[in-house]
Tab-separated table of C-alpha atoms in Angstrom:
chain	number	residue	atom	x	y	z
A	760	UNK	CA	0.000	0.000	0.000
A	761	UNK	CA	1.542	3.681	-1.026
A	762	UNK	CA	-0.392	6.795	0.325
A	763	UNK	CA	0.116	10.253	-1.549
A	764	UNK	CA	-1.290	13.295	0.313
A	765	UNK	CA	-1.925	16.649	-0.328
A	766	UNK	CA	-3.198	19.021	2.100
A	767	UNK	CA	-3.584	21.646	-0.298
A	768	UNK	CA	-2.320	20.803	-3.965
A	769	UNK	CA	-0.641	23.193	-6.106
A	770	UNK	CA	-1.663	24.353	-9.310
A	771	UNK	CA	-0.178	22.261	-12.615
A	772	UNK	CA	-0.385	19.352	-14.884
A	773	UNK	CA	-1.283	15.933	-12.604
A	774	UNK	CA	-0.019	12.490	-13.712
A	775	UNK	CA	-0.688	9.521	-12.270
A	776	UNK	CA	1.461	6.034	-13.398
A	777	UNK	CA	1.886	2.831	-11.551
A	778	UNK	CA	5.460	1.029	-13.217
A	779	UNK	CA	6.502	-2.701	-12.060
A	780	UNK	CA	10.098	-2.228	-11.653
A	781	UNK	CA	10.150	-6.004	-10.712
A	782	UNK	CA	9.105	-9.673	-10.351
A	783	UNK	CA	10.088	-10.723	-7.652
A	784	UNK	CA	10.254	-14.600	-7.960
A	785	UNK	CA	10.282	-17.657	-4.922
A	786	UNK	CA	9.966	-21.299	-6.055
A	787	UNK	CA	7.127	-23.321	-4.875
A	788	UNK	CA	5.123	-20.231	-4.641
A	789	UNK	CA	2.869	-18.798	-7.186
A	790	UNK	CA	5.447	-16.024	-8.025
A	791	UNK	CA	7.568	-18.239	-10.168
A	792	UNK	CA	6.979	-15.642	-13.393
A	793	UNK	CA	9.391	-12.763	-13.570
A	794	UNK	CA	7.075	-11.845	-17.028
A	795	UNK	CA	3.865	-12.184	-15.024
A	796	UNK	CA	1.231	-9.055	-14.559
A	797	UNK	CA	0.822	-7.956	-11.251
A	798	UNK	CA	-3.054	-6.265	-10.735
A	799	UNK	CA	-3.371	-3.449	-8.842
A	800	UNK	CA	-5.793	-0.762	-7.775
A	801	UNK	CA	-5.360	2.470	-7.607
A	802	UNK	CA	-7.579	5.354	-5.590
A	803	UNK	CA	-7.947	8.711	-6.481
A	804	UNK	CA	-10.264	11.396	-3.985
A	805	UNK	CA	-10.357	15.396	-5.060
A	806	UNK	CA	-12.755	17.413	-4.144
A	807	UNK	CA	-15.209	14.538	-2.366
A	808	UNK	CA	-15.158	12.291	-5.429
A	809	UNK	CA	-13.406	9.638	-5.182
A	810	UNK	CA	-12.368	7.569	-8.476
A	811	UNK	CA	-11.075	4.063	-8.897
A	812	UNK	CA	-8.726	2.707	-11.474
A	813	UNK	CA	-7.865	-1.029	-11.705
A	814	UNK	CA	-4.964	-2.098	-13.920
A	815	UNK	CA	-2.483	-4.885	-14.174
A	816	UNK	CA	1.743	-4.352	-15.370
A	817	UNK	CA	4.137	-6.836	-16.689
A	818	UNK	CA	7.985	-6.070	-15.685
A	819	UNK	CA	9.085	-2.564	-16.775
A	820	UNK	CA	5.478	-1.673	-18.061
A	821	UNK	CA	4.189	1.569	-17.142
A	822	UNK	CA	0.725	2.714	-17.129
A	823	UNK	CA	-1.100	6.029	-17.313
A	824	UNK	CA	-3.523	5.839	-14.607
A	825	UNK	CA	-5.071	9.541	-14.397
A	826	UNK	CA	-4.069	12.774	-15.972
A	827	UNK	CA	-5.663	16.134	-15.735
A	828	UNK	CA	-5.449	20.314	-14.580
A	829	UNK	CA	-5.695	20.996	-11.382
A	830	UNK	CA	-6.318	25.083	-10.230
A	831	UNK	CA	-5.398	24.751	-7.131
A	832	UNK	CA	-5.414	27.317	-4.163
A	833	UNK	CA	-1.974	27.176	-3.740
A	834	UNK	CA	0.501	24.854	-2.182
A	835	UNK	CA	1.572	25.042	1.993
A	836	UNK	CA	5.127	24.515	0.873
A	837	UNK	CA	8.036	24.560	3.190
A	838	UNK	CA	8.301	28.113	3.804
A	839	UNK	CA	9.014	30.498	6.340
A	840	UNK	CA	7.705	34.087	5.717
A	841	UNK	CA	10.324	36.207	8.338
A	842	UNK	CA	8.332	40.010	9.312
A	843	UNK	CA	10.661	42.824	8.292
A	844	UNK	CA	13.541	43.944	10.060
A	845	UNK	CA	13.960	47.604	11.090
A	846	UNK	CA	17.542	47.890	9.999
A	847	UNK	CA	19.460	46.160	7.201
A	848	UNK	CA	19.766	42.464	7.783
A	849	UNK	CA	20.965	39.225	5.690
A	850	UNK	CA	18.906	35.806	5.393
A	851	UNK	CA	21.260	34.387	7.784
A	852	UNK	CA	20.988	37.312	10.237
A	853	UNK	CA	17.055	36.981	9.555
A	854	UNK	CA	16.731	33.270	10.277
A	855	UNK	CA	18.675	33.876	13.784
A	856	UNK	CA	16.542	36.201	14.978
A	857	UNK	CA	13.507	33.957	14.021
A	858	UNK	CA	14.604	30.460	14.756
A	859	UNK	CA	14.380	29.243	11.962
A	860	UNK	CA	17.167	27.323	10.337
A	861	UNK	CA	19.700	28.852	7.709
A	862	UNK	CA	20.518	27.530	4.360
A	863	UNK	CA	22.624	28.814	1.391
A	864	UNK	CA	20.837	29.337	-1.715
A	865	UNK	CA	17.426	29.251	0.032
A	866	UNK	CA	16.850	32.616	1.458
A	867	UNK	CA	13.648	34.833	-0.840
A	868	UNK	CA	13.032	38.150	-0.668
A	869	UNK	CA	9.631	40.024	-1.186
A	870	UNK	CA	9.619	42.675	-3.611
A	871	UNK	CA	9.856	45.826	-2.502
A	872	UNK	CA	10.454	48.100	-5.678
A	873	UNK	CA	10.271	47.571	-9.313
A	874	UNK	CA	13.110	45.715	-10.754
A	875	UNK	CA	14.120	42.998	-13.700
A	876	UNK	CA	13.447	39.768	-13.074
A	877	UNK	CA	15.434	37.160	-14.718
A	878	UNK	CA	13.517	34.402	-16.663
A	879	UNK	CA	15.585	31.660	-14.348
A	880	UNK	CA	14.986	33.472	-11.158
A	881	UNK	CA	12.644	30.949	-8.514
A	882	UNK	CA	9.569	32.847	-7.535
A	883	UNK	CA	7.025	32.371	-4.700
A	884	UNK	CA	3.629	34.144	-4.888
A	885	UNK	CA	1.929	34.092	-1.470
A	886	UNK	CA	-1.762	34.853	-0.859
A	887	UNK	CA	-1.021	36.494	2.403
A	888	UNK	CA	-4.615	35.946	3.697
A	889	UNK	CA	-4.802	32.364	3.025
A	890	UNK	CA	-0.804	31.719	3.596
A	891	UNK	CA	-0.264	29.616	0.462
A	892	UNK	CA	2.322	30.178	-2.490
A	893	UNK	CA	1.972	29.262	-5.928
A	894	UNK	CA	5.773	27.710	-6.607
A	895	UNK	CA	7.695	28.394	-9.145
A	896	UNK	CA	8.282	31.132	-12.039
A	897	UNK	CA	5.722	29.742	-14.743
A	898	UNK	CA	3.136	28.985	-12.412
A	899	UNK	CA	3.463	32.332	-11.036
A	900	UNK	CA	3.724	33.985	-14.725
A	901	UNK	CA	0.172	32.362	-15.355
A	902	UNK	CA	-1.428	32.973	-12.316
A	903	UNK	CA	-0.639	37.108	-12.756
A	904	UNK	CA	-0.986	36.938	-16.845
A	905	UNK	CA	2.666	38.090	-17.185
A	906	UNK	CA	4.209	37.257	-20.238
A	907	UNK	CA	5.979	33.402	-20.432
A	908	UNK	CA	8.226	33.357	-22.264
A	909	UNK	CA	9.855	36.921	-21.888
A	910	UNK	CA	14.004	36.529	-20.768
A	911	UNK	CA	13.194	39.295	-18.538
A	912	UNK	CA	10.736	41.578	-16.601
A	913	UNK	CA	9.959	44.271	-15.242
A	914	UNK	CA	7.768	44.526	-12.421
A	915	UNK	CA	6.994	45.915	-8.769
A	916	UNK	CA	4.851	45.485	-6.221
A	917	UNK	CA	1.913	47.559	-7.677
A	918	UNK	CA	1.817	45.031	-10.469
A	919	UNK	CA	0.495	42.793	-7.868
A	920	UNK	CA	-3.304	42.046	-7.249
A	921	UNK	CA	-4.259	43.154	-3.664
A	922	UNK	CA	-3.464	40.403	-0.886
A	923	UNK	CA	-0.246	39.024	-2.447
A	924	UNK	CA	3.125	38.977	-1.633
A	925	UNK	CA	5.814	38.459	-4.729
A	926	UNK	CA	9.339	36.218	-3.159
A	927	UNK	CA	12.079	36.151	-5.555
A	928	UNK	CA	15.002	33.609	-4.811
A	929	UNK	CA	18.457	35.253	-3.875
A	930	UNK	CA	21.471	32.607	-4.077
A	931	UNK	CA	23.956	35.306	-2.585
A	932	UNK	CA	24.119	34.227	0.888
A	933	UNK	CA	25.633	37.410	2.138
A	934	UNK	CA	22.944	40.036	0.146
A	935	UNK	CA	21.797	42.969	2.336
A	936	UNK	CA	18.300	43.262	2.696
A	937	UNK	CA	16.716	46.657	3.263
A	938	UNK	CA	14.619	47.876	6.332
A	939	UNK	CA	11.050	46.615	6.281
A	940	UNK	CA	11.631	44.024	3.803
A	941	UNK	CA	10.042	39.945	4.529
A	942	UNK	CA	12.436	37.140	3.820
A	943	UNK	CA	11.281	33.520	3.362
A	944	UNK	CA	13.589	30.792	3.495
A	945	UNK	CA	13.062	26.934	2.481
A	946	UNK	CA	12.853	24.990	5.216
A	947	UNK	CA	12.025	21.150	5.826
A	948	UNK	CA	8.356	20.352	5.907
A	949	UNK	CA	8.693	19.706	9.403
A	950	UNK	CA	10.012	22.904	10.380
A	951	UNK	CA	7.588	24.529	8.195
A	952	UNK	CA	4.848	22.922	10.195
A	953	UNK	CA	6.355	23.952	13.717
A	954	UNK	CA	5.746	27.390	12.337
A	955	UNK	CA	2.170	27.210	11.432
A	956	UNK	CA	-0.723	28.284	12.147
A	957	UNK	CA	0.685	32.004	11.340
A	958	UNK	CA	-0.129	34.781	13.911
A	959	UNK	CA	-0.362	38.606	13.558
A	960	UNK	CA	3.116	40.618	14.315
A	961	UNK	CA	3.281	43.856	15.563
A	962	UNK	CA	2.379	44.807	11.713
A	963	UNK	CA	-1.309	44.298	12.481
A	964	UNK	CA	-2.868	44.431	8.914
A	965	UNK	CA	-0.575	40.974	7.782
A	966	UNK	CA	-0.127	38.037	8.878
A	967	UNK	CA	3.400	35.753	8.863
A	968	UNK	CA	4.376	32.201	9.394
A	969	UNK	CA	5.893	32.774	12.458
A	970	UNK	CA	3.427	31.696	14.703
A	971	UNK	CA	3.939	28.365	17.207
A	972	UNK	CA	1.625	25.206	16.059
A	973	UNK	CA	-0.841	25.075	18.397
């Protein structure tokens, strides 16, 4: 038995495939094939349905089980939103002063002016109210209708809809990052978790993920 589990599913392209990677074999057993098909069953529940797909692979055979688009309301993720710091900080300076646990290359910060963004640059849209990001640049591109396939552009946070927060990843570990700025950083899902539910900081009109689970 193999569970998959989404609390709240992201946005994107779903595929589902069962592959028989192997047969295993025991003589005086019923498993004496390696080239036999193995049946199997497969359950899939979204929004109260739940569907059922029964199937059966030889060795190395994969199947297509379920495919389809799925607009989701945004993915928990293993995020950290920091609050802004009054004076000029760094992610690793941030994540001290917030407990939460410092890695190179996976420090974001939130938009604060217009600037270019880079085509390869990881982005993180979070609907503040709700506390869920949409991962990733394309998925964020679509959600806001900015062009796809542009190398580059140029954007700021009044080119946001109301409610949402824009992260853009940094990979310099030592970057300065300006009074009343948030900073995210990637975290395991299990720190993430220790985090949630979010409370209200001192900046009473937002919310941040650096509330104690309760």
């Amino acid at each position: 038995v193999e569970n998959i589990f989404w609390a709240s599913a992201p946005s994107g392209k779903y595929i589902f495939r069962v592959t028989n990677y192997n047969c295993h074999t025991r003589e005086n057993t019923v498993f004496v094939d390696p080239n036999r098909s193995v049946p199997y069953r497969l359950f899939l529940t979204r929004n109260g349905k739940q569907d059922v797909f029964d199937g059966s692979v030889k060795h190395k055979e994969v199947q297509v089980c379920f495919e389809f688009e799925l607009e989701g309301e945004g993915a928990l993720g293993s995020f950290v939103v920091m609050p802004p710091s009054d004076t000029k900080t760094t992610f690793k300076q941030a994540c001290e002063d917030n407990h939460v646990t410092y890695s190179k290359g996976n420090g974001y910060y939130a938009l604060a002016r217009k600037e270019n963004i880079s085509k390869n640059k990881v982005m993180l849209l979070q609907d503040i109210e709700k506390d869920t990001f949409t991962i990733g640049a394309e998925a964020v591109r679509k959600k806001l209708d900015w062009p796809l396939n542009a190398k580059q552009i140029r954007k700021g946070p009044k080119d946001l809809p109301e409610g949402y927060r824009l992260f853009v990843q940094s990979t310099s570990h030592n970057r300065l990052i300006p009074p009343g700025t948030h900073t995210l950083m990637k975290v395991s899902i299990q720190e993430a978790l220790k985090h949630r539910p979010a409370h209200t900081t001192r900046f009473t009109e937002e919310t941040h993920t650096m509330g104690q689970q309760q």
